[in-house]
Coordinates of C-alpha atoms in Angstrom, one line a residue:
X216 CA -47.0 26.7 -23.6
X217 CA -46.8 30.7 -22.6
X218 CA -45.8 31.7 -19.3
X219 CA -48.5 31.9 -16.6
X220 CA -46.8 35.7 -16.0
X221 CA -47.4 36.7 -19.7
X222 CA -50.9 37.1 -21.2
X223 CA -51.8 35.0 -24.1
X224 CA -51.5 38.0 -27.1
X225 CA -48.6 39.5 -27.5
X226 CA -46.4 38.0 -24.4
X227 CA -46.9 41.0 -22.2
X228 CA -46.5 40.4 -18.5
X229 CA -49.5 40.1 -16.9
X230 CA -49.9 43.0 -14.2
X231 CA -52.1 40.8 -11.8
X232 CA -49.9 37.9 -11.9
X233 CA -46.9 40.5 -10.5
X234 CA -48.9 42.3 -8.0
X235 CA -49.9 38.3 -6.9
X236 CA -46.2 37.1 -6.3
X237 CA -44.8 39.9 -5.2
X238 CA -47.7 40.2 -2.5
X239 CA -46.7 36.2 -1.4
X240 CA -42.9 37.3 -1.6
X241 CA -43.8 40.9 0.7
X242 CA -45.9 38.3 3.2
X243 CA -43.6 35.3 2.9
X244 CA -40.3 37.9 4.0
X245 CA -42.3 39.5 6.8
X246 CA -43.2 35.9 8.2
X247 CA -39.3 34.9 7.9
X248 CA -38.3 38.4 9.8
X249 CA -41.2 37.7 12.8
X250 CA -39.9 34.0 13.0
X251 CA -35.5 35.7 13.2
X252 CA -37.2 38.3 15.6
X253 CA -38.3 36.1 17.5
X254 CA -35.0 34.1 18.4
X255 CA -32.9 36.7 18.8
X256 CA -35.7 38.1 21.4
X257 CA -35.6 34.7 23.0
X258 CA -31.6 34.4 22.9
X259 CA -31.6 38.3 24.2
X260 CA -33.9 37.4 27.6
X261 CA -32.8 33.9 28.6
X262 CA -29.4 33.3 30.5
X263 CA -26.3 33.2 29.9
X264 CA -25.4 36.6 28.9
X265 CA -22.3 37.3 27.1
X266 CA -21.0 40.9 28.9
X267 CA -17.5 41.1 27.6
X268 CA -19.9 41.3 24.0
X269 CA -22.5 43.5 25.5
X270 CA -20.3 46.2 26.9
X271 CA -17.9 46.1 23.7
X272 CA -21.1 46.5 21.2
X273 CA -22.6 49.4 23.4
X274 CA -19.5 50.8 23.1
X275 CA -19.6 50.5 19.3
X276 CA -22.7 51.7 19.4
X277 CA -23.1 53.8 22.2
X278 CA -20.4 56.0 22.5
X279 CA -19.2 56.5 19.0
X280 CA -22.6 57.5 18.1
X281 CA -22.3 60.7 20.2
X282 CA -21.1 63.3 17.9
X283 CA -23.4 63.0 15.3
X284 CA -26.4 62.4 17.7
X285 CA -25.3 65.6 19.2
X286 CA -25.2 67.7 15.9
X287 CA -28.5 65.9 15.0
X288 CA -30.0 67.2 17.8
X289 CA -29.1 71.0 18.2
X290 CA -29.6 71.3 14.5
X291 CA -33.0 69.8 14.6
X292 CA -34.2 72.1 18.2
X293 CA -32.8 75.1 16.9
X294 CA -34.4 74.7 13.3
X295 CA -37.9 73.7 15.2
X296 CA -37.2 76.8 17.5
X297 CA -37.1 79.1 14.2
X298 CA -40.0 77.9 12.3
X299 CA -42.4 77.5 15.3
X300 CA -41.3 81.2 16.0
X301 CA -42.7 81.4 12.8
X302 CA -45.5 80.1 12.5
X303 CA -46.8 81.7 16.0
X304 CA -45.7 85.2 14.8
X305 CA -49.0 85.3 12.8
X306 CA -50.5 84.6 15.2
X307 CA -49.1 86.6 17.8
X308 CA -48.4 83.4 20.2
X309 CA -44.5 83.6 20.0
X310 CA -43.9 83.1 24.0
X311 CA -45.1 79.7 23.2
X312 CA -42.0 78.6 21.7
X313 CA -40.0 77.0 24.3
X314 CA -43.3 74.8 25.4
X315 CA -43.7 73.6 21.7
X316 CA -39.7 73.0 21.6
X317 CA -39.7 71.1 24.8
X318 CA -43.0 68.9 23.9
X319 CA -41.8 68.0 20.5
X320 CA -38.5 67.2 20.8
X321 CA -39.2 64.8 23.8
X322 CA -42.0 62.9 22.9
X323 CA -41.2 63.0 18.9
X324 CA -38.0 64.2 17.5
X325 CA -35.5 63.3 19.7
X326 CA -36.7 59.8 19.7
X327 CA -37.1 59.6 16.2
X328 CA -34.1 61.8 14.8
X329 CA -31.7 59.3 17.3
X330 CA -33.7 56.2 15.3
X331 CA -32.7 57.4 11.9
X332 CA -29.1 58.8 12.4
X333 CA -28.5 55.1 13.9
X334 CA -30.7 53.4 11.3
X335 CA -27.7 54.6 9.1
X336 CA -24.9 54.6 11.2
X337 CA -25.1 50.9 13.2
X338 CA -27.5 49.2 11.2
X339 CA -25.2 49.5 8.0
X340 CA -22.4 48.5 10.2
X341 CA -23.8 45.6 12.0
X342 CA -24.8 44.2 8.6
X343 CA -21.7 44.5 7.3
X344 CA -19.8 42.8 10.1
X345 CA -22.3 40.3 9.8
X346 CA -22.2 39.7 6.2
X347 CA -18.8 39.7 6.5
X348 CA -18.4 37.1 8.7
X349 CA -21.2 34.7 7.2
X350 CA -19.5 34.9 3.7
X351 CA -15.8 33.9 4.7
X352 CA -17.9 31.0 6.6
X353 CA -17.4 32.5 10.2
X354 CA -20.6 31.6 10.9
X355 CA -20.7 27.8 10.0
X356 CA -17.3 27.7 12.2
X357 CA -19.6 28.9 15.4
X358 CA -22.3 26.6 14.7
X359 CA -18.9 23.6 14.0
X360 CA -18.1 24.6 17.4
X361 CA -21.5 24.0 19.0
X362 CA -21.7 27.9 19.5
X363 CA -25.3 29.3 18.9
X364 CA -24.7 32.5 16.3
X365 CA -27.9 34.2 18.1
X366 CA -26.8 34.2 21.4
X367 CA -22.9 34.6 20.6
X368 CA -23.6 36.9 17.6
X369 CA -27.3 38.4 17.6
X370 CA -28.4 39.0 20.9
X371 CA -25.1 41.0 22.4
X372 CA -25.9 43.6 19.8
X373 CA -29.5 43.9 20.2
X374 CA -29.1 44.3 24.4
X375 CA -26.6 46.6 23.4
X376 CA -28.9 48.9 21.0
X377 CA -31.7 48.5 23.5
X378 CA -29.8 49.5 26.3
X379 CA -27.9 52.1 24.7
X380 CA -30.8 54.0 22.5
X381 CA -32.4 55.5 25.9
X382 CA -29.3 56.7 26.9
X383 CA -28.8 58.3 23.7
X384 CA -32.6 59.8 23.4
X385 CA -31.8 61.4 26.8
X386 CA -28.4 62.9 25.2
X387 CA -30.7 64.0 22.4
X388 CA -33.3 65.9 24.2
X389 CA -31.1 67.7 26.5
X390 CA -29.1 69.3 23.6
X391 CA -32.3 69.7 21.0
X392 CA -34.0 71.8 24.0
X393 CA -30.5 73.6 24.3
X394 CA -30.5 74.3 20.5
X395 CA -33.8 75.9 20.8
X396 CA -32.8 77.9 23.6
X397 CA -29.4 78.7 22.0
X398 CA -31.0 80.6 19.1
X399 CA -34.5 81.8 20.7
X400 CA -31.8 83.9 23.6
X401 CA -29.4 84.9 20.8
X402 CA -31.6 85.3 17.7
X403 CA -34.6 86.0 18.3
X404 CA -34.1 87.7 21.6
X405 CA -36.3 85.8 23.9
X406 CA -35.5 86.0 28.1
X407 CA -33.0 83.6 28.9
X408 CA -34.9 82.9 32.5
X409 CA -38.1 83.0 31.6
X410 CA -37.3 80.5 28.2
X411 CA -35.8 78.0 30.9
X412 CA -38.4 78.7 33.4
X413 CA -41.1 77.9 30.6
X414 CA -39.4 74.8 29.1
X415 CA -39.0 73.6 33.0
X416 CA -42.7 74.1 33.6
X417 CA -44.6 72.6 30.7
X418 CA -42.1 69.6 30.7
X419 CA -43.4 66.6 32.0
X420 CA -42.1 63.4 33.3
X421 CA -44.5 61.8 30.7
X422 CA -43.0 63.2 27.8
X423 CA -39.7 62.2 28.3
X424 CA -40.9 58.6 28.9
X425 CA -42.5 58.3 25.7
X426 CA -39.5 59.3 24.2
X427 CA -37.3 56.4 25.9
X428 CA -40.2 54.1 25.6
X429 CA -39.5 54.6 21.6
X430 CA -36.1 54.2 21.8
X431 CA -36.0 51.2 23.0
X432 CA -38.6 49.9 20.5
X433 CA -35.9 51.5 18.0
X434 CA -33.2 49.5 19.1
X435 CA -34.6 46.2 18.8
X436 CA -35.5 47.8 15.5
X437 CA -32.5 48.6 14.6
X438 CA -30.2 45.7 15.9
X439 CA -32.6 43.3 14.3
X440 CA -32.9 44.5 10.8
X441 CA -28.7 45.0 11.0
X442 CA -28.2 41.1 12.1
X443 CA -31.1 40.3 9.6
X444 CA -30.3 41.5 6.4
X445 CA -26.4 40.5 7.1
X446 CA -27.1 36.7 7.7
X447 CA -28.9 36.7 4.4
X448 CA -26.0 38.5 2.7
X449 CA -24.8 36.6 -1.0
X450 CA -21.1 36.2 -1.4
X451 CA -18.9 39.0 -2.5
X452 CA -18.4 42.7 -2.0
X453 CA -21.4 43.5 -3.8
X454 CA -23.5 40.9 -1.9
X455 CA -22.0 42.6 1.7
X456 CA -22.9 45.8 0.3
X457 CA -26.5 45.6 -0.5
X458 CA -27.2 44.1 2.7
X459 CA -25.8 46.8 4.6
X460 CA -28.0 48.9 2.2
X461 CA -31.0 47.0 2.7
X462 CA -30.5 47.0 6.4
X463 CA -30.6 50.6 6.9
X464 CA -33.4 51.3 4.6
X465 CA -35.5 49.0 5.8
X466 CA -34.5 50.3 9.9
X467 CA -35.6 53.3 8.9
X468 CA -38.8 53.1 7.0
X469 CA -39.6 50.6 10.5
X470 CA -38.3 53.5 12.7
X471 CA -40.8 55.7 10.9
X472 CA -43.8 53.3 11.0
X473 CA -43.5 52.2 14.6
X474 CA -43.1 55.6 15.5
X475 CA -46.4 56.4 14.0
X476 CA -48.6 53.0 15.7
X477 CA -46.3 54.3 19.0
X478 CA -47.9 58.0 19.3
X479 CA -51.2 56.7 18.0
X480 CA -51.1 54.2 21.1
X481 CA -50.4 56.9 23.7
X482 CA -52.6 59.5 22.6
X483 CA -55.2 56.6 22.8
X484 CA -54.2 56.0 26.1
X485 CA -53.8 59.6 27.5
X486 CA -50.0 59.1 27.7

């Protein structure tokens, strides 16, 4: 009897049969990642709280994520600086540069750029750790000793990105907006004043929420897809390996899409 996958001349795969399981297998792994979501949400908001775990993983993932959230960020304002300079030179709208610089990286690119840059620095890392742990059987000793791996293992680290991602959104913005102003003062030889007076003006206290309203949707992100993909992780080096992988690929194609339903929601609600 031929395979149900493979047509009946010739044994070549049949296309529709693929497309078919792997549309079960893309809906079957999205219902398994609601269903872990949703337990490390619940460990996360119900008493008690580990804090000695907290602090230590927003540590981990706080602090040490500084420097290159800081190079991220001047890079990015002072790129956006030079190309919306640009683009308003034909135009002859150049003075509008520090409003555009202001407006973007707050509500869009200091969110987002923060989102990625973690989506491969800490979600690689938590899955590793993770992985780690669950293939030299760490793991099955918590759950031997009565102790609940989401709220032990799971939920310190996604408080900890949710709490910490804000903090480091606000890092973000303040230096992107100083990248911009770093290179329209000394390269394209704007008014040091009236650049901060402008950015000060158009700046609103709305922008800057939408921006930390995002980051914290990026660290559950984040924190979730790094303790996902590590409990699934298959014995071995190379098994630790391509979880890590998987984890931050898939953290940042989520970054990128809940970004998007994110802005669409705000400008739908005026925000």
């Amino acid at each position: 009897m031929s395979d149900a996958s493979t047509s009946k001349s010739g044994g070549f795969p049949n296309p529709l049969g693929w497309i078919g399981r792997a549309a079960i297998g893309l809906f079957a792994e999205i219902g398994r990642l609601i269903i872990y979501s949703g337990k490390v949400i619940g460990s996360a908001l119900s008493p008690p709280w580990n804090l000695t775990q907290i602090w230590k993983q927003m540590i981990a993932i706080g602090f040490y994520s500084l420097p290159v959230v800081g190079l991220s960020a001047v890079f990015i304002g002072a790129a956006l600086a030079l190309n919306i300079y640009t683009g308003g030179n034909r135009f002859g709208a150049e003075q509008f540069v520090p409003n555009i610089v202001v407006l973007g990286i707050t509500r869009e690119l200091g969110a987002t750029i923060t989102g990625l840059m973690l989506a491969g620095r800490v979600t690689a890392g938590i899955a590793a750790e993770i992985g780690a742990m669950k293939v030299t059987e760490q793991i099955d000793a918590l759950k031997t000793l009565s102790a609940n791996p989401f709220r032990y293992l799971y939920a310190p680290r996604f408080l900890a990105a949710c709490l910490t991602l804000p903090l480091l959104v606000l890092v973000a913005d303040i230096i992107g907006v100083m990248g911009g102003w770093l290179v329209s003062v000394y390269g394209l030889d704007f008014d040091s004043t009236t650049y901060l007076r402008n950015t000060i003006d158009f700046m609103t206290m709305e922008d800057v929420m939408v921006g930390l309203i995002k980051a914290v949707v990026f660290g559950a992100v984040i924190a979730i897809m790094g303790c996902y993909q590590g409990s699934l992780s298959k014995a071995g080096a190379t098994g630790v390996g391509r979880a890590a992988t998987l984890s931050m690929v898939g953290a940042a194609v989520l970054v990128l899409a809940t970004n998007y339903i994110m802005s669409t929601l705000f400008v739908n609600i005026g925000l």
